[in-house]
Short mmCIF file of C-alpha atoms and ligand atoms in Angstrom, two decimals:
data_model
loop_
_atom_site.label_atom_id
_atom_site.label_comp_id
_atom_site.label_asym_id
_atom_site.label_seq_id
_atom_site.Cartn_x
_atom_site.Cartn_y
_atom_site.Cartn_z
CA UNK J 23 0.34 0.03 -0.03
CA UNK J 24 1.95 3.08 -1.34
CA UNK J 25 1.40 5.96 0.27
CA UNK J 26 -0.98 8.08 -1.48
CA UNK J 27 -0.68 11.94 -2.58
CA UNK J 28 -3.25 12.95 -0.02
CA UNK J 29 -1.20 10.97 2.29
CA UNK J 30 2.01 13.39 1.16
CA UNK J 31 0.31 16.11 1.75
CA UNK J 32 -0.97 15.16 4.96
CA UNK J 33 3.14 14.24 5.90
CA UNK J 34 3.88 17.18 4.37
CA UNK J 35 2.07 19.77 7.20
CA UNK J 36 3.40 17.83 9.83
CA UNK J 37 6.92 17.85 9.43
CA UNK J 38 6.30 21.80 8.63
CA UNK J 39 4.89 22.05 12.27
CA UNK J 40 7.22 19.94 13.38
CA UNK J 41 9.61 22.47 11.87
CA UNK J 42 7.57 25.62 12.94
CA UNK J 43 7.44 23.89 16.62
CA UNK J 44 10.90 23.54 16.88
CA UNK J 45 10.43 19.88 18.66
CA UNK J 46 12.47 17.23 19.07
CA UNK J 47 11.70 15.88 15.67
CA UNK J 48 11.91 19.33 13.88
CA UNK J 49 15.27 19.65 15.09
CA UNK J 50 15.97 15.77 13.24
CA UNK J 51 14.16 17.07 10.45
CA UNK J 52 16.04 20.78 10.17
CA UNK J 53 19.67 18.66 10.38
CA UNK J 54 18.64 16.58 7.78
CA UNK J 55 17.67 18.89 6.06
CA UNK J 56 14.25 17.92 4.87
CA UNK J 57 11.39 20.77 4.77
CA UNK J 58 9.21 18.83 2.15
CA UNK J 59 8.56 15.17 0.44
CA UNK J 60 6.86 15.15 -3.05
CA UNK J 61 6.73 11.57 -3.70
CA UNK J 62 6.58 8.08 -2.50
CA UNK J 63 10.50 7.72 -2.98
CA UNK J 64 11.13 10.98 -0.71
CA UNK J 65 8.96 9.92 1.49
CA UNK J 66 10.53 6.41 2.14
CA UNK J 67 14.06 8.48 2.54
CA UNK J 68 12.94 9.83 6.00
CA UNK J 69 14.83 9.90 8.66
CA UNK J 70 12.47 6.78 10.89
CA UNK J 71 11.96 7.51 14.37
CA UNK J 72 12.65 5.09 17.41
CA UNK J 73 11.60 5.02 20.99
CA UNK J 74 14.98 5.22 21.91
CA UNK J 75 14.93 8.88 20.63
CA UNK J 76 11.47 9.86 22.37
CA UNK J 77 13.17 8.65 25.31
CA UNK J 78 15.44 11.35 24.85
CA UNK J 79 13.17 13.77 24.31
CA UNK J 80 11.97 13.56 27.81
CA UNK J 81 9.76 14.79 29.18
CA UNK J 82 8.26 17.30 26.95
CA UNK J 83 10.26 17.03 23.94
CA UNK J 84 8.50 15.58 21.38
CA UNK J 85 5.09 18.81 22.56
CA UNK J 86 4.69 19.99 18.67
CA UNK J 87 1.52 22.45 19.41
CA UNK J 88 1.44 25.65 21.77
CA UNK J 89 1.61 24.92 25.43
CA UNK J 90 -2.18 26.08 25.85
CA UNK J 91 -4.22 23.52 23.36
CA UNK J 92 -2.34 20.79 25.34
CA UNK J 93 -5.13 18.73 27.02
CA UNK J 94 -3.68 16.08 27.98
CA UNK J 95 -0.41 13.61 28.60
CA UNK J 96 0.13 9.35 27.92
CA UNK J 97 2.56 7.77 28.55
CA UNK J 98 4.03 4.38 28.02
CA UNK J 99 6.00 2.60 30.14
CA UNK J 100 9.90 2.03 30.03
CA UNK J 101 10.98 -1.50 31.16
CA UNK J 102 14.29 0.65 31.14
CA UNK J 103 15.51 3.77 31.73
CA UNK J 104 13.09 6.96 31.33
CA UNK J 105 9.42 6.47 30.00
CA UNK J 106 7.73 8.26 26.63
CA UNK J 107 5.77 11.05 27.06
CA UNK J 108 3.08 12.28 24.45
CA UNK J 109 1.16 14.98 24.49
CA UNK J 110 -1.96 14.96 22.57
CA UNK J 111 -4.53 18.05 21.67
CA UNK J 112 -8.20 18.16 22.77
CA UNK J 113 -8.34 17.58 18.88
CA UNK J 114 -6.21 14.34 19.37
CA UNK J 115 -8.03 13.27 22.14
CA UNK J 116 -10.74 13.62 19.49
CA UNK J 117 -9.63 12.11 16.56
CA UNK J 118 -8.47 9.19 19.02
CA UNK J 119 -12.22 8.65 20.16
CA UNK J 120 -13.28 8.97 16.64
CA UNK J 121 -11.13 5.88 15.43
CA UNK J 122 -11.88 3.66 18.65
CA UNK J 123 -15.58 4.05 17.96
CA UNK J 124 -15.06 2.85 13.91
CA UNK J 125 -13.11 -0.29 15.95
CA UNK J 126 -16.65 -0.42 18.25
CA UNK J 127 -18.80 -0.24 15.01
CA UNK J 128 -16.13 -2.47 12.79
CA UNK J 129 -17.24 -5.43 15.62
CA UNK J 130 -20.84 -4.70 15.40
CA UNK J 131 -21.04 -3.38 18.91
CA UNK J 132 -23.72 0.15 18.95
CA UNK J 133 -24.94 2.06 21.74
CA UNK J 134 -27.07 -0.69 22.79
CA UNK J 135 -24.13 -2.08 24.29
CA UNK J 136 -23.06 -2.00 28.16
CA UNK J 137 -19.08 -2.09 27.77
CA UNK J 138 -17.03 -3.18 30.82
CA UNK J 139 -13.93 -1.94 30.63
CA UNK J 140 -11.03 -3.76 32.47
CA UNK J 141 -7.94 -2.60 31.26
CA UNK J 142 -6.15 0.42 33.73
CA UNK J 143 -6.92 3.73 33.75
CA UNK J 144 -3.98 6.41 34.39
CA UNK J 145 -0.72 7.62 32.74
CA UNK J 146 -1.10 4.44 29.92
CA UNK J 147 -3.81 4.43 27.40
CA UNK J 148 -5.34 1.63 27.73
CA UNK J 149 -8.61 2.15 29.88
CA UNK J 150 -9.46 5.93 28.73
CA UNK J 151 -8.93 5.05 25.14
CA UNK J 152 -11.48 2.18 25.12
CA UNK J 153 -13.47 4.50 27.47
CA UNK J 154 -13.73 7.97 25.02
CA UNK J 155 -14.66 5.22 21.91
CA UNK J 156 -17.37 4.00 23.83
CA UNK J 157 -18.90 7.40 25.22
CA UNK J 158 -18.35 9.03 21.45
CA UNK J 159 -20.50 6.09 20.45
CA UNK J 160 -23.23 6.45 23.12
CA UNK J 161 -22.95 3.43 24.83
CA UNK J 162 -22.64 2.23 28.84
CA UNK J 163 -20.15 2.41 29.82
CA UNK J 164 -18.97 0.52 32.98
CA UNK J 165 -15.72 1.65 34.11
CA UNK J 166 -14.18 -1.24 36.33
CA UNK J 167 -9.34 -1.29 35.26
CA UNK J 168 -7.93 -4.35 36.60
CA UNK J 169 -8.41 -6.60 39.15
CA UNK J 170 -10.59 -7.36 41.73
CA UNK J 171 -12.58 -9.98 39.75
CA UNK J 172 -15.69 -10.94 42.62
CA UNK J 173 -16.85 -6.83 41.60
CA UNK J 174 -16.32 -7.12 37.98
CA UNK J 175 -18.27 -10.71 37.75
CA UNK J 176 -20.92 -8.97 40.15
CA UNK J 177 -21.07 -6.15 37.85
CA UNK J 178 -20.62 -7.93 34.81
CA UNK J 179 -23.53 -9.76 36.10
CA UNK J 180 -25.65 -7.13 37.24
CA UNK J 181 -25.91 -5.10 34.72
CA UNK J 182 -25.51 -6.98 32.61
CA UNK J 183 -22.79 -6.40 30.70
CA UNK J 184 -22.59 -7.47 26.69
CA UNK J 185 -19.01 -6.32 26.39
CA UNK J 186 -16.00 -6.96 27.69
CA UNK J 187 -12.91 -5.18 27.56
CA UNK J 188 -9.87 -7.07 28.22
CA UNK J 189 -6.41 -8.21 27.93
CA UNK J 190 -6.51 -11.92 26.43
CA UNK J 191 -5.10 -13.27 29.82
CA UNK J 192 -7.61 -11.63 31.84
CA UNK J 193 -10.50 -12.76 29.82
CA UNK J 194 -9.19 -16.14 30.08
CA UNK J 195 -9.27 -15.66 34.16
CA UNK J 196 -12.44 -14.60 34.09
CA UNK J 197 -13.66 -17.45 32.02
CA UNK J 198 -12.56 -19.62 34.23
CA UNK J 199 -14.25 -17.84 37.09
CA UNK J 200 -17.22 -17.34 35.24
CA UNK J 201 -16.67 -21.84 35.21
CA UNK J 202 -15.84 -22.41 38.25
CA UNK J 203 -18.70 -20.26 39.76
CA UNK J 204 -21.32 -22.00 37.85
CA UNK J 205 -22.94 -18.35 36.74
CA UNK J 206 -22.63 -18.92 32.89
CA UNK J 207 -26.25 -18.63 32.85
CA UNK J 208 -25.98 -15.13 33.96
CA UNK J 209 -23.37 -13.93 31.74
CA UNK J 210 -24.85 -11.74 29.62
CA UNK J 211 -21.67 -11.15 27.08
CA UNK J 212 -21.97 -11.03 23.59
CA UNK J 213 -18.27 -9.56 22.76
CA UNK J 214 -15.12 -9.54 23.59
CA UNK J 215 -12.70 -6.62 22.66
CA UNK J 216 -8.60 -7.86 23.74
CA UNK J 217 -6.12 -5.86 22.88
CA UNK J 218 -2.60 -5.40 23.57
CA UNK J 219 -1.07 -8.66 23.97
CA UNK J 220 0.24 -11.46 21.26
CA UNK J 221 -1.91 -15.01 21.72
CA UNK J 222 -1.84 -17.63 19.77
CA UNK J 223 -5.13 -19.50 18.14
CA UNK J 224 -5.56 -22.34 21.47
CA UNK J 225 -6.32 -19.60 23.70
CA UNK J 226 -8.46 -17.64 21.45
CA UNK J 227 -10.65 -20.30 21.49
CA UNK J 228 -11.14 -21.28 24.70
CA UNK J 229 -11.85 -17.77 25.66
CA UNK J 230 -14.37 -17.20 22.94
CA UNK J 231 -15.76 -20.83 24.05
CA UNK J 232 -16.24 -20.94 27.63
CA UNK J 233 -17.40 -17.16 27.51
CA UNK J 234 -19.28 -17.82 24.28
CA UNK J 235 -18.61 -14.91 22.87
CA UNK J 236 -17.36 -13.46 19.39
CA UNK J 237 -13.42 -12.38 19.94
CA UNK J 238 -11.75 -9.06 18.56
CA UNK J 239 -8.27 -8.04 18.18
CA UNK J 240 -7.18 -4.28 18.54
CA UNK J 241 -4.24 -2.49 17.62
CA UNK J 242 -2.67 0.38 19.22
CA UNK J 243 0.96 1.84 20.53
CA UNK J 244 0.82 5.11 23.15
CA UNK J 245 2.85 6.63 20.92
CA UNK J 246 0.72 7.02 18.29
CA UNK J 247 -2.65 7.52 20.28
CA UNK J 248 -2.96 3.99 22.15
CA UNK J 249 -5.67 1.35 21.15
CA UNK J 250 -8.06 1.34 18.67
CA UNK J 251 -6.24 2.36 15.56
CA UNK J 252 -6.95 -0.91 14.34
CA UNK J 253 -9.60 -3.55 14.34
CA UNK J 254 -10.04 -7.08 12.46
CA UNK J 255 -14.16 -7.44 11.55
CA UNK J 256 -16.75 -10.69 11.94
CA UNK J 257 -14.67 -12.08 8.93
CA UNK J 258 -12.22 -12.19 10.51
CA UNK J 259 -9.39 -11.86 8.04
CA UNK J 260 -6.78 -9.14 9.53
CA UNK J 261 -7.27 -5.72 11.03
CA UNK J 262 -8.55 -2.74 8.86
CA UNK J 263 -6.88 0.12 10.31
CA UNK J 264 -7.81 3.64 9.28
CA UNK J 265 -5.43 5.14 7.00
CA UNK J 266 -7.13 8.70 7.23
CA UNK J 267 -5.13 9.03 10.48
CA UNK J 268 -2.40 6.84 10.25
CA UNK J 269 -0.22 5.36 7.76
CA UNK J 270 1.25 2.04 7.77
CA UNK J 271 4.25 0.59 6.18
CA UNK J 272 5.81 -2.81 6.30
CA UNK J 273 9.71 -2.25 6.31
CA UNK J 274 13.08 -5.35 6.40
CA UNK J 275 13.63 -4.53 10.06
CA UNK J 276 17.95 -5.82 9.23
CA UNK J 277 17.96 -3.31 6.00
CA UNK J 278 14.64 -0.68 6.96
CA UNK J 279 13.09 -0.47 3.13
CA UNK J 280 10.53 -1.07 2.61
CA UNK J 281 8.82 -4.85 1.61
CA UNK J 282 5.88 -5.12 -1.11
CA UNK J 283 2.52 -5.58 0.23
CA UNK J 284 1.56 -9.55 1.49
CA UNK J 285 5.36 -9.51 2.91
CA UNK J 286 5.98 -10.18 6.33
CA UNK J 287 8.15 -7.01 7.77
CA UNK J 288 8.20 -4.19 10.70
CA UNK J 289 5.12 -1.94 11.11
CA UNK J 290 6.39 1.35 10.51
CA UNK J 291 3.65 3.51 11.63
CA UNK J 292 3.31 7.68 9.83
CA UNK J 293 0.98 10.12 12.03
CA UNK J 294 -1.56 12.16 9.56
CA UNK J 295 -3.17 14.73 11.75
CA UNK J 296 -2.10 14.52 14.93
CA UNK J 297 -1.13 17.78 17.25
CA UNK J 298 0.31 16.98 20.16
CA UNK J 299 2.93 14.84 19.03
CA UNK J 300 3.31 13.89 15.32
CA UNK J 301 5.36 11.05 14.49
CA UNK J 302 6.94 10.23 11.24
CA UNK J 303 8.40 6.43 10.39
CA UNK J 304 8.09 5.36 13.51
CA UNK J 305 9.61 1.69 14.16
CA UNK J 306 7.06 0.01 16.52
CA UNK J 307 9.39 -3.37 16.05
CA UNK J 308 6.19 -5.26 15.66
CA UNK J 309 6.13 -7.81 13.36
CA UNK J 310 3.90 -8.31 10.91
CA UNK J 311 2.34 -7.48 6.97
CA UNK J 312 0.00 -5.67 5.26
CA UNK J 313 -3.01 -8.20 3.68
CA UNK J 314 -3.47 -7.51 0.12
CA UNK J 315 -6.98 -7.44 -1.59
CA UNK J 316 -10.43 -5.98 -0.60
CA UNK J 317 -11.74 -7.42 2.13
CA UNK J 318 -15.08 -9.37 1.48
CA UNK J 319 -16.85 -7.39 4.27
CA UNK J 320 -16.26 -4.54 1.63
CA UNK J 321 -14.52 -2.43 4.52
CA UNK J 322 -12.06 0.05 2.20
CA UNK J 323 -9.42 0.32 5.03
CA UNK J 324 -6.51 -1.94 4.42
CA UNK J 325 -5.69 -4.48 7.28
CA UNK J 326 -2.30 -5.44 8.75
CA UNK J 327 -1.82 -9.57 9.73
CA UNK J 328 -1.98 -10.67 13.92
CA UNK J 329 0.42 -9.30 15.59
CA UNK J 330 3.40 -12.04 14.59
CA UNK J 331 6.12 -11.33 17.39
CA UNK J 332 8.91 -8.54 17.85
CA UNK J 333 11.58 -7.53 15.45
CA UNK J 334 14.23 -8.81 17.94
CA UNK J 335 12.76 -12.44 17.70
CA UNK J 336 13.79 -12.45 13.96
CA UNK J 337 15.83 -14.61 12.06
CA UNK J 338 16.64 -14.49 9.20
CA UNK J 339 17.45 -17.60 7.33
CA UNK J 340 18.14 -19.13 3.30
CA UNK J 341 16.80 -14.94 2.17
CA UNK J 342 13.10 -16.20 4.76
CA UNK J 343 12.49 -13.66 8.06
CA UNK J 344 11.54 -16.67 10.19
CA UNK J 345 10.71 -15.98 14.02
CA UNK J 346 10.52 -18.39 16.56
CA UNK J 347 6.43 -18.34 17.18
CA UNK J 348 5.53 -19.17 13.50
CA UNK J 349 7.21 -22.35 14.79
CA UNK J 350 5.88 -22.54 17.78
CA UNK J 351 2.32 -21.60 16.13
CA UNK J 352 3.26 -25.30 13.92
CA UNK J 353 4.06 -27.42 16.30
CA UNK J 354 0.99 -26.94 18.56
CA UNK J 355 -0.49 -28.37 15.54
CA UNK J 356 1.15 -31.75 16.61
CA UNK J 357 -0.48 -32.84 19.50
CA UNK J 358 2.07 -36.07 19.61
CA UNK J 359 4.59 -33.14 20.54
CA UNK J 360 5.42 -31.95 23.52
CA UNK J 361 5.65 -28.04 24.63
CA UNK J 362 9.05 -27.54 24.92
CA UNK J 363 11.22 -27.31 21.35
CA UNK J 364 14.43 -25.87 20.47
CA UNK J 365 15.86 -24.25 16.95
CA UNK J 366 18.99 -24.72 15.99
CA UNK J 367 20.50 -22.84 13.01
CA UNK J 368 24.61 -23.55 12.38
CA UNK J 369 26.03 -22.46 8.84
CA UNK J 370 27.88 -25.68 7.09
CA UNK J 371 29.48 -26.06 3.50
CA UNK J 372 28.24 -22.28 2.72
CA UNK J 373 24.44 -22.83 3.42
CA UNK J 374 22.16 -22.17 6.61
CA UNK J 375 20.41 -25.02 8.03
CA UNK J 376 17.67 -25.00 10.53
CA UNK J 377 17.05 -27.23 12.93
CA UNK J 378 14.03 -27.90 15.22
CA UNK J 379 14.63 -30.56 18.60
CA UNK J 380 10.63 -31.52 20.02
CA UNK J 381 10.02 -34.21 22.09
CA UNK J 382 7.24 -36.94 22.17
CA UNK J 383 6.94 -39.77 23.81
CA UNK J 384 7.81 -43.53 22.55
CA UNK J 385 4.06 -44.71 21.69
CA UNK J 386 4.93 -43.01 17.60
CA UNK J 387 6.74 -42.69 15.12
CA UNK J 388 10.04 -40.13 15.79
CA UNK J 389 10.82 -40.75 11.54
CA UNK J 390 7.18 -39.93 10.04
CA UNK J 391 6.61 -37.31 12.62
CA UNK J 392 9.59 -35.67 11.72
CA UNK J 393 8.86 -35.77 7.86
CA UNK J 394 5.30 -34.20 9.00
CA UNK J 395 6.26 -31.66 10.84
CA UNK J 396 9.66 -30.76 8.58
CA UNK J 397 6.34 -30.78 5.39
CA UNK J 398 3.98 -28.54 7.48
CA UNK J 399 7.07 -25.92 7.78
CA UNK J 400 7.97 -26.20 4.21
CA UNK J 401 4.19 -25.64 3.27
CA UNK J 402 3.78 -22.46 5.98
CA UNK J 403 7.39 -20.82 6.03
CA UNK J 404 9.18 -21.82 2.57
CA UNK J 405 11.49 -24.32 3.31
CA UNK J 406 13.00 -27.16 4.73
CA UNK J 407 13.97 -27.45 8.28
CA UNK J 408 15.46 -30.71 9.32
CA UNK J 409 13.42 -32.17 12.49
CA UNK J 410 14.94 -34.18 15.33
CA UNK J 411 12.48 -35.89 17.70
CA UNK J 412 13.21 -36.61 20.53
CA UNK J 413 12.14 -38.41 23.76
CA UNK J 414 10.14 -36.17 26.41
CA UNK J 415 11.79 -35.00 28.97
CA UNK J 416 15.68 -34.31 26.91
CA UNK J 417 15.66 -30.84 26.47
CA UNK J 418 16.48 -28.33 28.73
CA UNK J 419 13.49 -26.62 30.27
CA UNK J 420 13.35 -23.09 30.86
CA UNK J 421 11.58 -19.66 31.86
CA UNK J 422 12.88 -17.61 29.17
CA UNK J 423 11.27 -18.32 25.21
CA UNK J 424 14.76 -16.74 24.14
CA UNK J 425 16.81 -19.69 24.94
CA UNK J 426 15.02 -22.04 22.97
CA UNK J 427 16.31 -20.43 19.77
CA UNK J 428 19.99 -21.24 19.41
CA UNK J 429 22.41 -19.64 16.33
CA UNK J 430 25.08 -20.95 15.77
CA UNK J 431 26.10 -18.49 13.51
CA UNK J 432 27.13 -15.67 14.89
CA UNK J 433 29.01 -18.00 17.86
ZN1 ZN A 522 -13.49 -7.04 6.47
#
């Protein structure tokens, strides 16, 4: 999805405002000698923005609108060092609510729904984003915030909540509690809007079945408004995102080059109309792809596939970008294997080799299982790995996912 002329005009306004304000990125653009772009090529030469730069702008270096226009800040939690502060104007807050309202509408939620919001309120963008969108829609909000399961379930029953907004892990916890307490017949939920974590098909199915609800994935990040910049429709063929507010490109995280639609890579987002803290080509480090073609629902907004992991996890092998979660998903299709696996990449005789070690018990034919897994990887990822099947209990156990991948090429 190449950037359109209209979007280029919007980007130019963003560049102009950044430079005029002399804010953190305004200065960076000035130093890079950028004042305007004319076409796609110019756009793809614009410097990226990174979370680490954003930290350097702490506390208010990103502020691009006059102080009297700033109505709020949000902050993204940094696991290390300084947090990132994002200032919002009243228009930014309103734009975000409009986008979120569209998300609810995409999920078939209306002003007759009762929306129970369990993500947290405060500096981060979660709870309040869900709330503003719901109010924009005209639905009734039950603003719970996280935790306190007893109260959560009491309100769900008494208020007859029809929509649950939650993380996937909290939705699962609530589903299990409802089951345990035997109160499923008192629950009126129809839909779940789930954000902020990567989750597999298995978990999705479990939540959906136990609560008897349809699930929708919502996408967003604090640096770019917050949750609500995209959501899947009922066809569940990826998340539609609002390309009149943001422009998304997918890049190869190693070369920084934009990849064609359909190819996997890192999501890079440019805000098109943001005032408080516009961002140009912000690297999210989330991995996904743009789904080519039109959605059967008829909606013209482009689609992103589900988030498949983080760029830090990615491995490049035989010219193909691979990440452990892809292999993990494939292994989950084989009930004969345990949840333990190990991936080893080596460089032998001028060739990259990927070996996958999996565990199983003695009741299955090791050679046959290995062949079937290799064939599945070939069909889903595009190359044939060496699959070694070992006895249950032979692979090292580790809390850390990263330990499962050993890249011997750089040792
Ligand atoms: Zn659709």
